[in-house]
Every structure is written in structure tokens, then in C-alpha cells.
Coordinates of C-alpha atoms in Angstrom, one line a residue:
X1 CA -3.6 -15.8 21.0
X2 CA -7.2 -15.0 19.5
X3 CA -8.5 -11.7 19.2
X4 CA -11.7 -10.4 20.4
X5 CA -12.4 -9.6 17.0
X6 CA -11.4 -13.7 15.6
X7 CA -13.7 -14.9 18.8
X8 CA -16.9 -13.1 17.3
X9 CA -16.8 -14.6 14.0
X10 CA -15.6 -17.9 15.1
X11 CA -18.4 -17.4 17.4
X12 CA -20.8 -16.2 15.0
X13 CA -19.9 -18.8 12.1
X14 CA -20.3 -22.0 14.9
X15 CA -23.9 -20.9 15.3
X16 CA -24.8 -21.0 12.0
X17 CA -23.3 -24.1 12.1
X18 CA -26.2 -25.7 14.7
X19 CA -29.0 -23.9 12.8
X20 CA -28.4 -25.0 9.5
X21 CA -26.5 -27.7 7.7
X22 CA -24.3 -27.2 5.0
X23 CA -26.1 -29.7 2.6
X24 CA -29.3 -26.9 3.1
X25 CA -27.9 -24.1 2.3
X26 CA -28.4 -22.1 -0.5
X27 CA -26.1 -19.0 -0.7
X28 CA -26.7 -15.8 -2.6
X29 CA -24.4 -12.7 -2.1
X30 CA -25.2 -8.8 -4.3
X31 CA -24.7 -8.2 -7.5
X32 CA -21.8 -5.6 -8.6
X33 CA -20.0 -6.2 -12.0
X34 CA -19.8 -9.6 -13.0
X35 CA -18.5 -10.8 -9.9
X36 CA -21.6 -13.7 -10.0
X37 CA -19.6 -15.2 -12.5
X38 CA -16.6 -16.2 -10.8
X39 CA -18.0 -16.6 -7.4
X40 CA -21.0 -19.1 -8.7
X41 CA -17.9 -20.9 -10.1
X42 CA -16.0 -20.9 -7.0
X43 CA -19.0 -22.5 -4.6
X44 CA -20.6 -24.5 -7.1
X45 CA -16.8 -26.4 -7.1
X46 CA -17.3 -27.0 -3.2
X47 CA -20.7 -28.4 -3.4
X48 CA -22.6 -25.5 -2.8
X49 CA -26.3 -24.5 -4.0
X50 CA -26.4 -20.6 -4.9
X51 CA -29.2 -17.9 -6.2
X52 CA -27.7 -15.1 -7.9
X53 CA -30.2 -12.3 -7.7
X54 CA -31.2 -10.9 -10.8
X55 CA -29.3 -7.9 -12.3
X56 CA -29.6 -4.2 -11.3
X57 CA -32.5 -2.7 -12.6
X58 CA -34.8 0.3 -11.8
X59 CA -36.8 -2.4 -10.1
X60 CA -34.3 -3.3 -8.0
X61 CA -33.2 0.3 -7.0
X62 CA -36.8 0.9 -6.4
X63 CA -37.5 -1.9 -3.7
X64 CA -34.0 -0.7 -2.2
X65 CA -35.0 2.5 -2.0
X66 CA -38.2 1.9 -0.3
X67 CA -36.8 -0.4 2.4
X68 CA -33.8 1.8 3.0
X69 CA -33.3 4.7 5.7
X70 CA -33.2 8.3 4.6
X71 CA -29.6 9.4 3.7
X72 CA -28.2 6.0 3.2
X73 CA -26.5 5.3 -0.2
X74 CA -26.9 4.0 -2.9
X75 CA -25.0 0.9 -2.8
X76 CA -26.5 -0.1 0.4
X77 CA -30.0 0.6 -1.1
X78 CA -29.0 -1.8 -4.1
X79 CA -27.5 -4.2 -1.9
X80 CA -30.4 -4.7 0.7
X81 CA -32.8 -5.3 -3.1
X82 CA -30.1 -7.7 -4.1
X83 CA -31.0 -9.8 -0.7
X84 CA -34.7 -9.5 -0.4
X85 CA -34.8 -11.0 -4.2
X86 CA -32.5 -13.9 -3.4
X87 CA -34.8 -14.3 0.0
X88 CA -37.5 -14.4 -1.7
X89 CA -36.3 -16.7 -4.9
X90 CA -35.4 -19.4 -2.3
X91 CA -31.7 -18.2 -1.1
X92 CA -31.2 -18.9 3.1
X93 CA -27.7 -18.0 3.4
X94 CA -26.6 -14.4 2.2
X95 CA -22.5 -13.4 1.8
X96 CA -21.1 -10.3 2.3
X97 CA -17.4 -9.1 3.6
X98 CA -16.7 -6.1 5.5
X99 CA -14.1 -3.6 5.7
X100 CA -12.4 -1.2 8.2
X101 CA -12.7 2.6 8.1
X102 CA -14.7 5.9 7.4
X103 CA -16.7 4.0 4.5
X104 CA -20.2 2.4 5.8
X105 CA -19.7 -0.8 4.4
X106 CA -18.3 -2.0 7.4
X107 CA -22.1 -1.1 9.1
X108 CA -23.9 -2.8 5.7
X109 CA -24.6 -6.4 6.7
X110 CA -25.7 -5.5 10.4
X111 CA -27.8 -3.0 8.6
X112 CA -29.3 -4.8 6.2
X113 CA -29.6 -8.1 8.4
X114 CA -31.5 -5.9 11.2
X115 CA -33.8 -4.7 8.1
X116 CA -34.6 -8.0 6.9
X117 CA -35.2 -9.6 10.0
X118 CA -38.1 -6.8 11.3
X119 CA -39.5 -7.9 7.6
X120 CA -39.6 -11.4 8.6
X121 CA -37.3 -13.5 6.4
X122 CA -35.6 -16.3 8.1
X123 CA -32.0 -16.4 7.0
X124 CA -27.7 -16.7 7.9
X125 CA -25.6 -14.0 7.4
X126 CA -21.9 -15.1 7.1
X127 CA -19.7 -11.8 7.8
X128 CA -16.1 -12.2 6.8
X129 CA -13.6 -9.4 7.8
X130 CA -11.0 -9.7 4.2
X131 CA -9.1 -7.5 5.4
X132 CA -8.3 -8.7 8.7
X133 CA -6.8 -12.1 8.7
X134 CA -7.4 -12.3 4.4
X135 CA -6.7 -15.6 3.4
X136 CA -7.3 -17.5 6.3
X137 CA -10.6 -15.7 6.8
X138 CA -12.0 -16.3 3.9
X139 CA -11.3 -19.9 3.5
X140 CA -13.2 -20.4 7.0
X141 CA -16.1 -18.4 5.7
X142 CA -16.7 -20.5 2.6
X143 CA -15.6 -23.6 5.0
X144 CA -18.8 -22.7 7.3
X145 CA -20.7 -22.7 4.3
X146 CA -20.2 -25.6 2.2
X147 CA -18.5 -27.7 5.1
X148 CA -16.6 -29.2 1.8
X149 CA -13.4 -30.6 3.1
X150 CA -11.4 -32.0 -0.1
X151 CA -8.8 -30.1 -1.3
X152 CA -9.1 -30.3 -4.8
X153 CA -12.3 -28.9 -4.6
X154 CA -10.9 -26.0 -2.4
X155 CA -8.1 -25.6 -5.2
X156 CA -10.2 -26.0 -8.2
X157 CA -12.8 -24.1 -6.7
X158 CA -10.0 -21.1 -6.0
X159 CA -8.6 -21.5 -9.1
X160 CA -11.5 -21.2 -11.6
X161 CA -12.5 -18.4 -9.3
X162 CA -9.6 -16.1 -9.4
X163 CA -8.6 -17.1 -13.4
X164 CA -12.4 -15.8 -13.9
X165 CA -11.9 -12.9 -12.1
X166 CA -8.3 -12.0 -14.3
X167 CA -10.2 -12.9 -17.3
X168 CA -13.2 -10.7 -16.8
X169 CA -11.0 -7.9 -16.3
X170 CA -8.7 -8.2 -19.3
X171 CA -11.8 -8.4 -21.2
X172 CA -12.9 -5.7 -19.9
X173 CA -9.6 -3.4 -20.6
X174 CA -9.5 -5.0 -24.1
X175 CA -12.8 -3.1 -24.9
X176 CA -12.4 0.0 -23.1
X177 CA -8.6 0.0 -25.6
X178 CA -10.4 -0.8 -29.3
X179 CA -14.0 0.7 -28.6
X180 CA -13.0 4.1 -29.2
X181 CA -10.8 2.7 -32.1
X182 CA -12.9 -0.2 -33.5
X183 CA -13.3 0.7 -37.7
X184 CA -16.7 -1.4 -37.3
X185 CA -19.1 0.2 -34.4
X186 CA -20.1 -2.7 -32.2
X187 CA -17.3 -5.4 -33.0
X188 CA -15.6 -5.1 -29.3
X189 CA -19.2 -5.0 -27.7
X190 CA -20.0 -8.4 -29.1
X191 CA -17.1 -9.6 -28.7
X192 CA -16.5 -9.0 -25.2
X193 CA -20.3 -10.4 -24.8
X194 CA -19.1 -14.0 -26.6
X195 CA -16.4 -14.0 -24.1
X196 CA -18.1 -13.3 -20.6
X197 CA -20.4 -16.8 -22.1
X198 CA -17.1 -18.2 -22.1
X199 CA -15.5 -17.4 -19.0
X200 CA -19.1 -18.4 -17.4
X201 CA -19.0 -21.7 -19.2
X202 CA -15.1 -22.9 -18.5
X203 CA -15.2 -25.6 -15.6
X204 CA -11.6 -26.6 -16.0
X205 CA -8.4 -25.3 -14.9
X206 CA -6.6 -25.9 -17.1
X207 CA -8.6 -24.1 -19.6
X208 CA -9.3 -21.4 -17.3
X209 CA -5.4 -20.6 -16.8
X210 CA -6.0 -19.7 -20.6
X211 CA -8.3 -17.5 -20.6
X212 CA -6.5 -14.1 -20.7
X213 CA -3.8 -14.9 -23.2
X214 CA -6.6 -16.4 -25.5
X215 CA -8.8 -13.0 -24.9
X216 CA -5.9 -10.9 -26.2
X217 CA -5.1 -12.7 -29.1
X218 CA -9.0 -12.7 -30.1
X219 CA -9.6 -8.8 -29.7
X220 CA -5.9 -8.0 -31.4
X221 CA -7.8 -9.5 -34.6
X222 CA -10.5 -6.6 -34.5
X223 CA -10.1 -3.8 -37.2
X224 CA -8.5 -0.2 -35.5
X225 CA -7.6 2.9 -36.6
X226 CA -4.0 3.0 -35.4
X227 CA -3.8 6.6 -36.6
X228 CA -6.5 8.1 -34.6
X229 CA -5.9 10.6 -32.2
X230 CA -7.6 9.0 -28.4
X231 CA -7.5 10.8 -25.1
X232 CA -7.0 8.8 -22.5
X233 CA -9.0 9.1 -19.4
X234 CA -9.1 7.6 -15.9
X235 CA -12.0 6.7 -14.4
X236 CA -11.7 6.3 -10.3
X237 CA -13.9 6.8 -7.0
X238 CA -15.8 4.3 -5.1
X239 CA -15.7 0.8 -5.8
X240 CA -19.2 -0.3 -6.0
X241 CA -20.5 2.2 -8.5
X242 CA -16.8 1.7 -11.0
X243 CA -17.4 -1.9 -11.3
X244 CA -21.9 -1.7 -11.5
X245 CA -22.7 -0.4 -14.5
X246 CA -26.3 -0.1 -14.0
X247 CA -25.0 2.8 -11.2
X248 CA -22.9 4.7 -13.1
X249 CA -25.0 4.6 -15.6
X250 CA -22.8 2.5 -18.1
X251 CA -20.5 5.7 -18.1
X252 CA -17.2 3.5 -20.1
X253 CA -20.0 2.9 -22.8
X254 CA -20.6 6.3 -23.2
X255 CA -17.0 7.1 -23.2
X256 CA -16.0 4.7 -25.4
X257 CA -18.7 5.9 -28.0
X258 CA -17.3 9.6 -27.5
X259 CA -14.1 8.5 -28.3
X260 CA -12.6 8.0 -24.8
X261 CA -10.1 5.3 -23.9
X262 CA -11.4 4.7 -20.4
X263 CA -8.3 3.6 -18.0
X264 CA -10.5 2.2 -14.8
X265 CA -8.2 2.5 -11.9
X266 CA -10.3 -0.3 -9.9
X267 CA -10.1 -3.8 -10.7
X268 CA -11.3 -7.2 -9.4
X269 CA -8.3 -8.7 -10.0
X270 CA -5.6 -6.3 -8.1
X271 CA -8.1 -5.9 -5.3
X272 CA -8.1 -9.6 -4.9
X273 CA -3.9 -9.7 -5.1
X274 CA -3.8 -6.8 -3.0
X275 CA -6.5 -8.6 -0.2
X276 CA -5.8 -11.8 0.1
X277 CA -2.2 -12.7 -1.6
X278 CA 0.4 -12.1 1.2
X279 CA 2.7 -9.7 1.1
X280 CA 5.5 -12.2 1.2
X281 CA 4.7 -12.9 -2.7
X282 CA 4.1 -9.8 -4.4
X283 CA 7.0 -9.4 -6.6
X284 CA 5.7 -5.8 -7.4
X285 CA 4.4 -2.5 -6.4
X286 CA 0.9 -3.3 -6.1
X287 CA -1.9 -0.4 -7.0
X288 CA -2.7 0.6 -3.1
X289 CA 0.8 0.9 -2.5
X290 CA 1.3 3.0 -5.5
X291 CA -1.7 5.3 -4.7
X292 CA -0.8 6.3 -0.4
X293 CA 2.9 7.1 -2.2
X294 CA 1.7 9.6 -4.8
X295 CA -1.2 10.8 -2.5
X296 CA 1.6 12.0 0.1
X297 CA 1.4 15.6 -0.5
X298 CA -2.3 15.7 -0.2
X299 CA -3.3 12.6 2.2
X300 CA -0.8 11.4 4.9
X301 CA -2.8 8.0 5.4
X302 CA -6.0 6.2 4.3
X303 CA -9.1 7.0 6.0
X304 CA -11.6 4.5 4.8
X305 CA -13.0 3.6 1.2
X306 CA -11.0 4.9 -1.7
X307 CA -10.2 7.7 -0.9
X308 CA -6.6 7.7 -0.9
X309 CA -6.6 5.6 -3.9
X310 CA -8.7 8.9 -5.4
X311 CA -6.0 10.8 -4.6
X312 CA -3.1 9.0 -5.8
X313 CA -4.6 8.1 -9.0
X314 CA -4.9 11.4 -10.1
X315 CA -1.4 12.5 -9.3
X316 CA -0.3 9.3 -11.0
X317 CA -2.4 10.1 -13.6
X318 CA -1.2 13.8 -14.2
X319 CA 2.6 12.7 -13.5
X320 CA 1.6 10.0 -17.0
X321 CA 0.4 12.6 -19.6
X322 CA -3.3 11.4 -18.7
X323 CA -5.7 13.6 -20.3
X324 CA -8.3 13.8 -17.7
X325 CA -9.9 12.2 -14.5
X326 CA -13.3 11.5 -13.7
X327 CA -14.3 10.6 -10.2
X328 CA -17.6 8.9 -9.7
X329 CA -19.2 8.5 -6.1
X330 CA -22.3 7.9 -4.4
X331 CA -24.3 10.6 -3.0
X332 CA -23.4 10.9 1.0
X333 CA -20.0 9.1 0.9
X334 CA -17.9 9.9 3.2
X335 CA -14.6 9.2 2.0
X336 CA -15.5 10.3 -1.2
X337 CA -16.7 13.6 -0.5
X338 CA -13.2 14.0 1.4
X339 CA -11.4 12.6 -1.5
X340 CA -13.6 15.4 -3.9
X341 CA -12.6 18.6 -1.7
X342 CA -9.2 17.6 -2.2
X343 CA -9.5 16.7 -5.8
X344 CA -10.1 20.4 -6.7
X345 CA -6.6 21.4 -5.5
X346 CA -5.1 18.6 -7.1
X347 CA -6.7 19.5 -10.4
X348 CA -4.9 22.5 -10.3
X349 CA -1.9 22.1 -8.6
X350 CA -1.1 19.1 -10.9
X351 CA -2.6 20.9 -13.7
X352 CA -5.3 17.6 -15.0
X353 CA -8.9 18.4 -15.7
X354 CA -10.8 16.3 -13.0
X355 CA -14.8 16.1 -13.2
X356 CA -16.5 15.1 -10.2
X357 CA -19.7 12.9 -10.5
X358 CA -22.2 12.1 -7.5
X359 CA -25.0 9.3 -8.4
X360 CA -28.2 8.6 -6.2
X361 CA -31.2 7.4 -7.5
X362 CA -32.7 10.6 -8.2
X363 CA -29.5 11.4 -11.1
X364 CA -30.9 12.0 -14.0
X365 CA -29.6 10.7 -17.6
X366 CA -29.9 13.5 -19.7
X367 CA -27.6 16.4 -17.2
X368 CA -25.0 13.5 -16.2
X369 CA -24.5 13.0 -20.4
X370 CA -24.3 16.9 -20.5
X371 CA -21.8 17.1 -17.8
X372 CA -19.4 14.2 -19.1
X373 CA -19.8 15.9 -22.8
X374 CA -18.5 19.3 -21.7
X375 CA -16.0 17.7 -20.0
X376 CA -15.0 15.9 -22.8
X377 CA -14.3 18.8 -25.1
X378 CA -12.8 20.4 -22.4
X379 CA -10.1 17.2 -22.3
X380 CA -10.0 17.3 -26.2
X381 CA -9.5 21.1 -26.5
X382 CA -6.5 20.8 -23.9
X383 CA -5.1 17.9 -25.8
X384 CA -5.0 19.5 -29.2
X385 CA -3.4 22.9 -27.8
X386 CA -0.3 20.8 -25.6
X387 CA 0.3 18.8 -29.2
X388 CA 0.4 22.3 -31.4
X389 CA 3.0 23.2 -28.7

């Protein structure tokens, strides 16, 4: 039996089948992370055209922020630049999933599409509910779009898509592990640059399947000091500014550079097992299972965002010997500023230093350095005294 929900898209995705044919599209989708890497690879593999629009910039925050309503955040604001750019660089098909819950993002794309239209830009907007019928939903979406109907392009296409997404992220953890540790300032940097070329330019599978054992072997061959003394800190909060570093202000960078092992608690990857792999074949715990268990005492279900994952984390984290949390949010979000009031009696019930860190576009560099520095010797202070005891 369909749903009324299944009936809209189906609905919605046979219209934009009669006003444009799949050999004239050209898709585009926002930036956050490097997630244009693995999606280009994924579409281009069924046929597709795409625009990626360029990266986040104070340009682009500043046509976001002038096309946006008042109170709206940030990612939004970013978002909507991220479409107008593609727009105008010659994309006519934009991509963006939705989501259930407190957090906006499920009122983004009608949002944004309502915005664009009044401006005049002629485009589709495929919506695709992830969370909803997962798999199955997001193989029609990218059906609707490329009309590609061979399945090795749908399995190539998938593969190189998801093997990029595993091999971004173990690059990434690689350099937020030796950074603070690295002998020669810079080596994980460049190397973790070298690599994203890499992972950009792999078209096989075979070679893609590859990816993260050859990453670790290359970054266990940098130089560290295995005798100094790291905290460890986890990074957690929303998901759009963790994974966009032009948000958050490249925060692991500065971390890393202070000394910080940064542990982000939000990855591509598990999102993507956790999303669209069934249940059926996860062999293990997965992290959003982990987080609504140790967020019991505090949260009895999810509301919306990450909010319970917030939550969890941190207990997790103080249950682990972590040294410290920081939580990073935009300004206005509402699971987030749930997830905040909580954290404070986590912090102390738990006993874990937790900062709290709310970005907009008005966030200025200098006080957001001041306020992870203190922390930081807060975290390093409290580490020194528990290792004299």
C-alpha cells in the first residue's frame, strides 16, 4: 500500500519527468565538506552533467545572507548561495534530501525553492526523504534524474561514491591523529591535500576499494612524537557546520596546531551506513544507536537534528577518559540549543569540560580563538592534575 507521503514524491518526481529530460539536465546540489567529491563521482557514472558551486566563501555567505529571512541559520543562508551560484553558472536541476524532526532542514528546499522562484530562476528541485524509505528512495531520486537504467553504472556509480566517501573520512581522522604529533609542521596537511586529488581522480573500483588501506599505510610513514603528551577532544553538534569548514571556521586546524587530537563524532561515512544500509546487515552497534543509549539519563528519545547524538557523545566521551567536548552549532538551532541546556548538567554531572560554540555570520575570529584557547588550558590543566594523581 503507498503512503501519502511515497504518492507526493512519486508525484512530484513524474513531473519533473514531462518538464525536462534527463539528457538536459544539469544537477548541482550545496557544498558541505568534500561531499562534491564523491557525489560528482557517483552521477557522472550514470550519465549525468553536474555544476558544483564554488566553495564557501565570505562571498558566498554574503549573497546568502542578503536573500535569506531574518532569524534563519546559517546553513540555510549558505545553502540558498550555494543554489543561486549553480543557477546562475548554468545548473537546472538542484538536489537536496530532507529529514524528519525539530531541525529546519526538513523546511530548507521548500524554502529556498519558494525564494528562488520569486527571483526568477527557472529550475527542478528533486526532494528525497533518506530517511524514510532510505535505499529505495534514493535510487529513484537519482533514477528521475539521470533516467540511466544499466546496472553497472548504478553499481559502479554507488561504489566509487561510497569508497570516496570512507576514504575522505579516514583521511580526515588520519590528520586530525598525527597533526598535533607530526615532528615536521605541515607534513599531514600536504599530505592529506595529495590524497583528496586522489580520491577525486580514482574512476575504478577496484582501485577505489583501496583507498583507505593505502591512506593508512601512507600517513603511518610521517615522522611523530610517540612520547608526547595529547589530549584528546571530541568535537560534536550539528552536522552541517562539523563537516564545512569555512563555518566553523576551520576549528580541527586550530586544534590540531594547539596540540589537540580532535575526535569528530560526525562522519560521512557512518551517516551513510547508518541511513541507507539496512538494518538487517549491520553486524555492529552503529554510532546513533550508541548515542540514544548513553543519552538515556538525560534524553528519553531524539527530537530532531543531533541532538541526542550531542548528548550521548559526551557521556560516551566522559565514560572514555576523553579530555574535553566541544559542541559547535548554528545560531537559532533548535535542537541544538536543547542539546546545549542539557549539556551544562552533563558537564558536571559526568565531570568533562564541555565548551559550547554558536556560529552566525556575525562570529568574529579573534573572540571564537580566545574562547577555544581558554578552553584549551582549561583541558590541559585538568589533564596534568588527574595524571599527578
Amino acid at each position: 500500500m503507498t503512503t501519502k507521503a511515497s504518492e507526493g514524491q512519486l508525484k512530484r518526481f513524474s513531473q519533473m519527468e514531462r518538464t525536462m529530460s534527463a539528457k538536459d539536465r544539469v544537477i548541482a546540489w550545496p557544498r558541505m565538506g568534500r561531499i562534491d567529491i564523491p557525489l560528482k563521482a557517483l552521477l557522472v557514472s550514470l550519465g549525468a552533467k553536474v555544476i558544483i558551486p564554488p566553495a564557501n566563501s565570505n562571498k558566498v555567505l554574503e549573497l546568502g545572507v542578503k536573500n535569506s529571512i531574518e532569524g534563519i541559520c546559517l546553513p540555510y543562508k549558505l545553502n540558498l548561495a550555494n543554489y543561486m551560484m549553480a543557477l546562475d553558472n548554468g545548473a537546472n536541476t538542484l538536489m537536496m534530501f530532507q529529514a524528519p524532526g525539530s531541525c529546519r532542514l526538513g523546511n530548507y528546499t521548500k524554502m529556498a525553492q519558494k525564494t528562488l522562484k520569486t527571483m526568477g530562476y527557472n529550475f527542478d528541485m528533486v526532494i528525497f526523504d533518506m530517511y524514510q524509505s532510505k535505499m529505495k528512495q534514493t535510487m529513484k531520486a537519482f533514477w528521475h534524474v539521470t533516467h540511466c537504467i544499466n546496472p553497472w553504472c548504478y553499481y559502479k556509480g554507488f561504489s566509487l561514491g561510497f569508497n570516496k566517501f570512507f576514504a575522505i573520512d579516514e583521511a580526515e581522522k588520519q590528520l586530525h591523529h598525527i597533526r598535533p604529533r607530526e615532528i615536521n609542521k605541515g607534513d599531514a596537511e600536504k599530505l592529506y591535500n595529495k590524497w583528496l586529488k586522489i580520491i577525486d581522480e580514482t574512476n575504478s573500483v577496484w582501485q577505489a576499494k583501496k583507498l583507505v588501506k593505502q591512506i593508512k599505510k601512507d600517513f603511518a610513514n610521517i615522522p611523530i612524537d610517540t612520547n608526547k603528551n595529547v589530549p584528546v577532544v571530541y568535537l560534536l553538534g550539528e552536522f552541517f557546520v562539523l563537516l564545512e569548514p569555512y563555518v566553523n571556521q576551520d576549528i580541527e586546524k586550530t586544534l590540531g596546531e594547539m596540540g589537540i587530537e580532535v575526535q569528530r563524532q560526525i562522519w560521512f561515512s557512518d551517516w551513510l551506513e547508518n541511513v541507507l544500509k539496512p538494518s538487517l546487515f549491520n553486524k555492529k552497534e552503529c554510532h546513533r544507536d550508541r548515542c540514544v543509549r548513553h543519552a538515556k539519563k538525560y534524553m528519553k528519545r531524539p527530537i530532531g537534528g543531533e541532538c541526542i547524538e550531542t548528548i550521548g557523545d559526551t557521556v560516551y566521551a566522559a565514560e572514555n577518559n576523553i579530555d574535553g567536548v566541544i559542541h559547535i552549532m548554528p545560531f537559532s538551532c533548535m535542537p541544538e540549543i536543547v542539546s546545549q541546556n542539557i549539556l551544562s548538567k552533563v558537564s558536571k554531572e559526568e565531570n568533562i569540560p564541555v565548551l559550547s560554540l554558536v556560529l552566525d555570520e556575525q562570529t568574529g575570529k579573534a573572540g571564537y580563538i580566545t574562547r577555544i584557547e581558554a578552553f584549551i588550558d582549561l583541558v590541559k590543566r585538568k589533564k596534568l592534575k588527574k595524571e599527578k594523581m
